[in-house]
PDB file of C-alpha atoms in Angstrom:
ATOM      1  CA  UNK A  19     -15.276  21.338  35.315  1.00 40.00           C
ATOM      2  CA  UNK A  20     -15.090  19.016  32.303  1.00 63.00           C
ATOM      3  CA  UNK A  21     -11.826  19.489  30.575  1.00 86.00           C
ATOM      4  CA  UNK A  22      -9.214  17.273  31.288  1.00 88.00           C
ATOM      5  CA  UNK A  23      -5.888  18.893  29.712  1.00 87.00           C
ATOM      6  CA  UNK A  24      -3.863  16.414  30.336  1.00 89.00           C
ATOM      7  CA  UNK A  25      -3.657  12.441  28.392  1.00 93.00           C
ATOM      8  CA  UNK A  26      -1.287   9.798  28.751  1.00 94.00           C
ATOM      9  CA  UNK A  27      -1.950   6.488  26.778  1.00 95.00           C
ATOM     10  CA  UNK A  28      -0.636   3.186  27.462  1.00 94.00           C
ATOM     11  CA  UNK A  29      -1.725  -0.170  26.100  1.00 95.00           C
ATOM     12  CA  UNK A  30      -2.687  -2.944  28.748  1.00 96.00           C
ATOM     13  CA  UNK A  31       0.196  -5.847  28.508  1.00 95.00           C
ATOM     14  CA  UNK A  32      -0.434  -9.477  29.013  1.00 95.00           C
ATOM     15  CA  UNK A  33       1.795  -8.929  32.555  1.00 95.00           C
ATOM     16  CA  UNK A  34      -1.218  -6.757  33.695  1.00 94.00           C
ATOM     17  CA  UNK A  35      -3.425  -9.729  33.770  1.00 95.00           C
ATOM     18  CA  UNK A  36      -4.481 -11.546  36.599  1.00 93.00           C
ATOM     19  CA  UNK A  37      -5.273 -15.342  36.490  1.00 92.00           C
ATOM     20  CA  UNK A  38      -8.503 -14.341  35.757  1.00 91.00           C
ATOM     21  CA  UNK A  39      -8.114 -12.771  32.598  1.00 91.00           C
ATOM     22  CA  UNK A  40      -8.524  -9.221  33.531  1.00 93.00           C
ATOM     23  CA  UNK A  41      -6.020  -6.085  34.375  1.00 95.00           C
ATOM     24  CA  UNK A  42      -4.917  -6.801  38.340  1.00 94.00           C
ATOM     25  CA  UNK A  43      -6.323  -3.561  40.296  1.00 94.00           C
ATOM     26  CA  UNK A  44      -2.470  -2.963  41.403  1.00 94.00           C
ATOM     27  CA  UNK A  45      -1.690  -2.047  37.906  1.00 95.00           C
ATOM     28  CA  UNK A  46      -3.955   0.636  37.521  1.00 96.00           C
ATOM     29  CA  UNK A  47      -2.307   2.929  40.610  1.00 95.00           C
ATOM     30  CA  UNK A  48       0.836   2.294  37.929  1.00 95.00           C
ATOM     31  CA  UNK A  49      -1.286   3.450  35.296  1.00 96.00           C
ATOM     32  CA  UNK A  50      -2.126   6.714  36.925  1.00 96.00           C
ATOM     33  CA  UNK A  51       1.532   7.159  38.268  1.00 93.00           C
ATOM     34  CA  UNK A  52       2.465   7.379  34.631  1.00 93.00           C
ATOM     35  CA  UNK A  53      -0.046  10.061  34.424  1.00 93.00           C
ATOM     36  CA  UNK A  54       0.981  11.980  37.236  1.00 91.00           C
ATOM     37  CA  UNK A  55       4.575  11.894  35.626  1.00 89.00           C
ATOM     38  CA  UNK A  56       3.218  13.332  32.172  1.00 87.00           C
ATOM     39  CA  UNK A  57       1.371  16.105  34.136  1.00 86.00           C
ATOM     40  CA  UNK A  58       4.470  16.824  36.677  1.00 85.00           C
ATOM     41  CA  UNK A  59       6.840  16.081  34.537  1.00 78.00           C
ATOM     42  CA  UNK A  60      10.680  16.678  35.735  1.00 68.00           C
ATOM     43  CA  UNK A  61       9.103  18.365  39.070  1.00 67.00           C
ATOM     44  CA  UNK A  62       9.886  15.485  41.760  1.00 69.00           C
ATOM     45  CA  UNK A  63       9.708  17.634  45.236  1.00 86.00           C
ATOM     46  CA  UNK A  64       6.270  15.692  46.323  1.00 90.00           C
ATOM     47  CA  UNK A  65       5.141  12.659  47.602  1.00 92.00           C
ATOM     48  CA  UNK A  66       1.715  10.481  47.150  1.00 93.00           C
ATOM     49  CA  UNK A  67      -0.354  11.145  50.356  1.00 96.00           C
ATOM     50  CA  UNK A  68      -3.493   9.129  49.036  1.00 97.00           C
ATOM     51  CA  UNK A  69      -5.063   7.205  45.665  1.00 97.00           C
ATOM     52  CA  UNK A  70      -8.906   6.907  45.854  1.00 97.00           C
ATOM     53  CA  UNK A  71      -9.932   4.163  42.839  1.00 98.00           C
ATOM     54  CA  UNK A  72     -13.607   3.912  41.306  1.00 98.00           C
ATOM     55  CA  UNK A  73     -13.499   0.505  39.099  1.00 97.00           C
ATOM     56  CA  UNK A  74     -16.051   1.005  36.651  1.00 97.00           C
ATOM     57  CA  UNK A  75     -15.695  -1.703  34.079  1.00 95.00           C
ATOM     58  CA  UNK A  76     -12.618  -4.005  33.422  1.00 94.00           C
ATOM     59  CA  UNK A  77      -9.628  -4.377  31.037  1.00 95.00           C
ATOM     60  CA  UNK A  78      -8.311  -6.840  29.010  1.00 94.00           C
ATOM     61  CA  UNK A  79      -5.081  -7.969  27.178  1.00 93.00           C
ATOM     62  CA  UNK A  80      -4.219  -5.498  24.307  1.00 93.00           C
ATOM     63  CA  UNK A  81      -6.479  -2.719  25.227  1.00 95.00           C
ATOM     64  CA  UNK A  82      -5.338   0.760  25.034  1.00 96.00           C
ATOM     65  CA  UNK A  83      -5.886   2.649  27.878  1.00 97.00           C
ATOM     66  CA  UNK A  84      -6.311   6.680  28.123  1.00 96.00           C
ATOM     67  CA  UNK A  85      -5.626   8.080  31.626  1.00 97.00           C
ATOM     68  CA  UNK A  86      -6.949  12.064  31.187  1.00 96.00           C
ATOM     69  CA  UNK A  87      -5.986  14.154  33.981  1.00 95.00           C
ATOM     70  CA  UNK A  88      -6.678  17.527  35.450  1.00 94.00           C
ATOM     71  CA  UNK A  89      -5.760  19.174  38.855  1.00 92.00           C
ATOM     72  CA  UNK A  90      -9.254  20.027  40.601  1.00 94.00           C
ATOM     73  CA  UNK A  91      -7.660  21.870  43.617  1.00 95.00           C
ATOM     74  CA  UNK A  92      -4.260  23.623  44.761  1.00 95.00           C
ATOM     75  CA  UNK A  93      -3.648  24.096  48.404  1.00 95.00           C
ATOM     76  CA  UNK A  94      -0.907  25.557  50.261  1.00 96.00           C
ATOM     77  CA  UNK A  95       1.246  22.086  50.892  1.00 96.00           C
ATOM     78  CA  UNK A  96      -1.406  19.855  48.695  1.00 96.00           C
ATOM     79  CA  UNK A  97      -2.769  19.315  45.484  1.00 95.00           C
ATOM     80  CA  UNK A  98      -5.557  17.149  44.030  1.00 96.00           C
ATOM     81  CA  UNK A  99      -5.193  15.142  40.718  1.00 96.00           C
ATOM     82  CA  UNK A 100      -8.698  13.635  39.230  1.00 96.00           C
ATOM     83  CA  UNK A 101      -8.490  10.907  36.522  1.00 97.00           C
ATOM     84  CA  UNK A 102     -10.625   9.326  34.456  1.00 97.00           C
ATOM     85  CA  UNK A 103      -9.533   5.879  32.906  1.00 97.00           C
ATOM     86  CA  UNK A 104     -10.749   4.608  29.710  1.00 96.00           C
ATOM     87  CA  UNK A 105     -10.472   2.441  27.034  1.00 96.00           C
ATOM     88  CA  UNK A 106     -12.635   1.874  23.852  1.00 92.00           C
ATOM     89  CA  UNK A 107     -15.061   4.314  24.738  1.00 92.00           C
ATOM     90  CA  UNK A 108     -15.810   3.315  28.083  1.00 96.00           C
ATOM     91  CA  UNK A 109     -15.264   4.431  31.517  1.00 97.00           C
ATOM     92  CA  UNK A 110     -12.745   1.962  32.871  1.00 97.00           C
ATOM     93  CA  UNK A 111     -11.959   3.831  36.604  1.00 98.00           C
ATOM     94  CA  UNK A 112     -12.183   6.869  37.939  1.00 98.00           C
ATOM     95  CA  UNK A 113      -9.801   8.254  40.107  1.00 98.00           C
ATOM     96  CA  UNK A 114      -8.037  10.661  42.596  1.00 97.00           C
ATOM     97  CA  UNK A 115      -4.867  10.961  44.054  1.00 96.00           C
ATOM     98  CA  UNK A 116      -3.656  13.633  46.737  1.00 97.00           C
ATOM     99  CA  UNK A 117       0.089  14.805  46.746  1.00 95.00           C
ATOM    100  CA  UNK A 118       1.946  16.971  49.170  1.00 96.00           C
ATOM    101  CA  UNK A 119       5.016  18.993  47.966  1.00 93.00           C
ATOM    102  CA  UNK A 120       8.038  17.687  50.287  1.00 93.00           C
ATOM    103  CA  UNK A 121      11.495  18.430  50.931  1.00 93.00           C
ATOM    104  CA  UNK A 122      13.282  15.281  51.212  1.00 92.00           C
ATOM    105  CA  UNK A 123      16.483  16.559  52.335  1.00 93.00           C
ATOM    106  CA  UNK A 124      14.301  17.942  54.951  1.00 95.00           C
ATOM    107  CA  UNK A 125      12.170  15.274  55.661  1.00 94.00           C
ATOM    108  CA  UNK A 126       9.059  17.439  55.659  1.00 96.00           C
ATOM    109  CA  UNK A 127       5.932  18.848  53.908  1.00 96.00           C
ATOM    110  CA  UNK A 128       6.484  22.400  52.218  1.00 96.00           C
ATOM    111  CA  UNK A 129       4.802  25.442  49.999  1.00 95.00           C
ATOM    112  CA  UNK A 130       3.267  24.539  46.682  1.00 93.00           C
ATOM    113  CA  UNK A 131       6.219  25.980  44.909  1.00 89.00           C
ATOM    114  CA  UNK A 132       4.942  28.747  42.532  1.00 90.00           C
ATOM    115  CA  UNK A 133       6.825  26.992  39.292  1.00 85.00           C
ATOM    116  CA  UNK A 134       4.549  24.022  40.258  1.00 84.00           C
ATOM    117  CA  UNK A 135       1.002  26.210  41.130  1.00 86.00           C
ATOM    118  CA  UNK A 136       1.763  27.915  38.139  1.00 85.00           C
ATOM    119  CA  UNK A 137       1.653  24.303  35.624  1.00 80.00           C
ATOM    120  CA  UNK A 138      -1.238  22.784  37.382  1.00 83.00           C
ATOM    121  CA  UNK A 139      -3.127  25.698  37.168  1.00 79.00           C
ATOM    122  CA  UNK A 140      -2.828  25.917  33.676  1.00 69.00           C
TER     123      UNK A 140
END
């Protein structure tokens, strides 16, 4: 599995930086939340359960960064999301993040509603 459908780009910002010179790990769980909302789009019912982060190489002022996503696995109340960040060629971080579908009226976990199945699938 070696296609990742989905691409969000983002450049890094001199607020990413930390002191020394470098994007601040915190920022890149932001970069991959925009990602997440480019794949999920206006489909909020789930919550982040888990963010696994590989740094590979580091980022500096001005870069642009490509987050490519794809969904590696679909279960009943929880999906996976694998990432690969990059910029100039290069493997920035790699990346995973686990989400549950939830009913927050509820409180609880629920189904993988088909609509959503259906566009990670794809």
């Amino acid at each position: 599995m070696t296609h990742f459908p989905h691409i969000h780009r983002d450049r890094v910002r001199f607020r990413d930086c930390d002191a020394m010179g470098h994007v601040n790990n915190a920022v890149y769980s932001t970069y991959l939340e925009e990602a997440r909302i480019g794949v999920l789009g206006a489909l909020h019912d789930f919550i982040l359960a888990r963010v696994e982060i590989d740094f590979r190489s580091e980022l500096r002022n001005g870069e642009e960064v490509e987050v490519r996503t794809r969904c590696s696995r679909v279960g009943t109340k929880s999906f996976d999301l694998e990432h690969v960040i990059s910029a100039d060629g290069r493997v920035v971080a790699e990346a995973k993040s686990v989400l549950v579908a939830y009913d927050y009226g509820r409180g609880v976990s629920v189904r993988v509603p088909n609509e959503l199945r259906a566009r990670l699938q794809n």
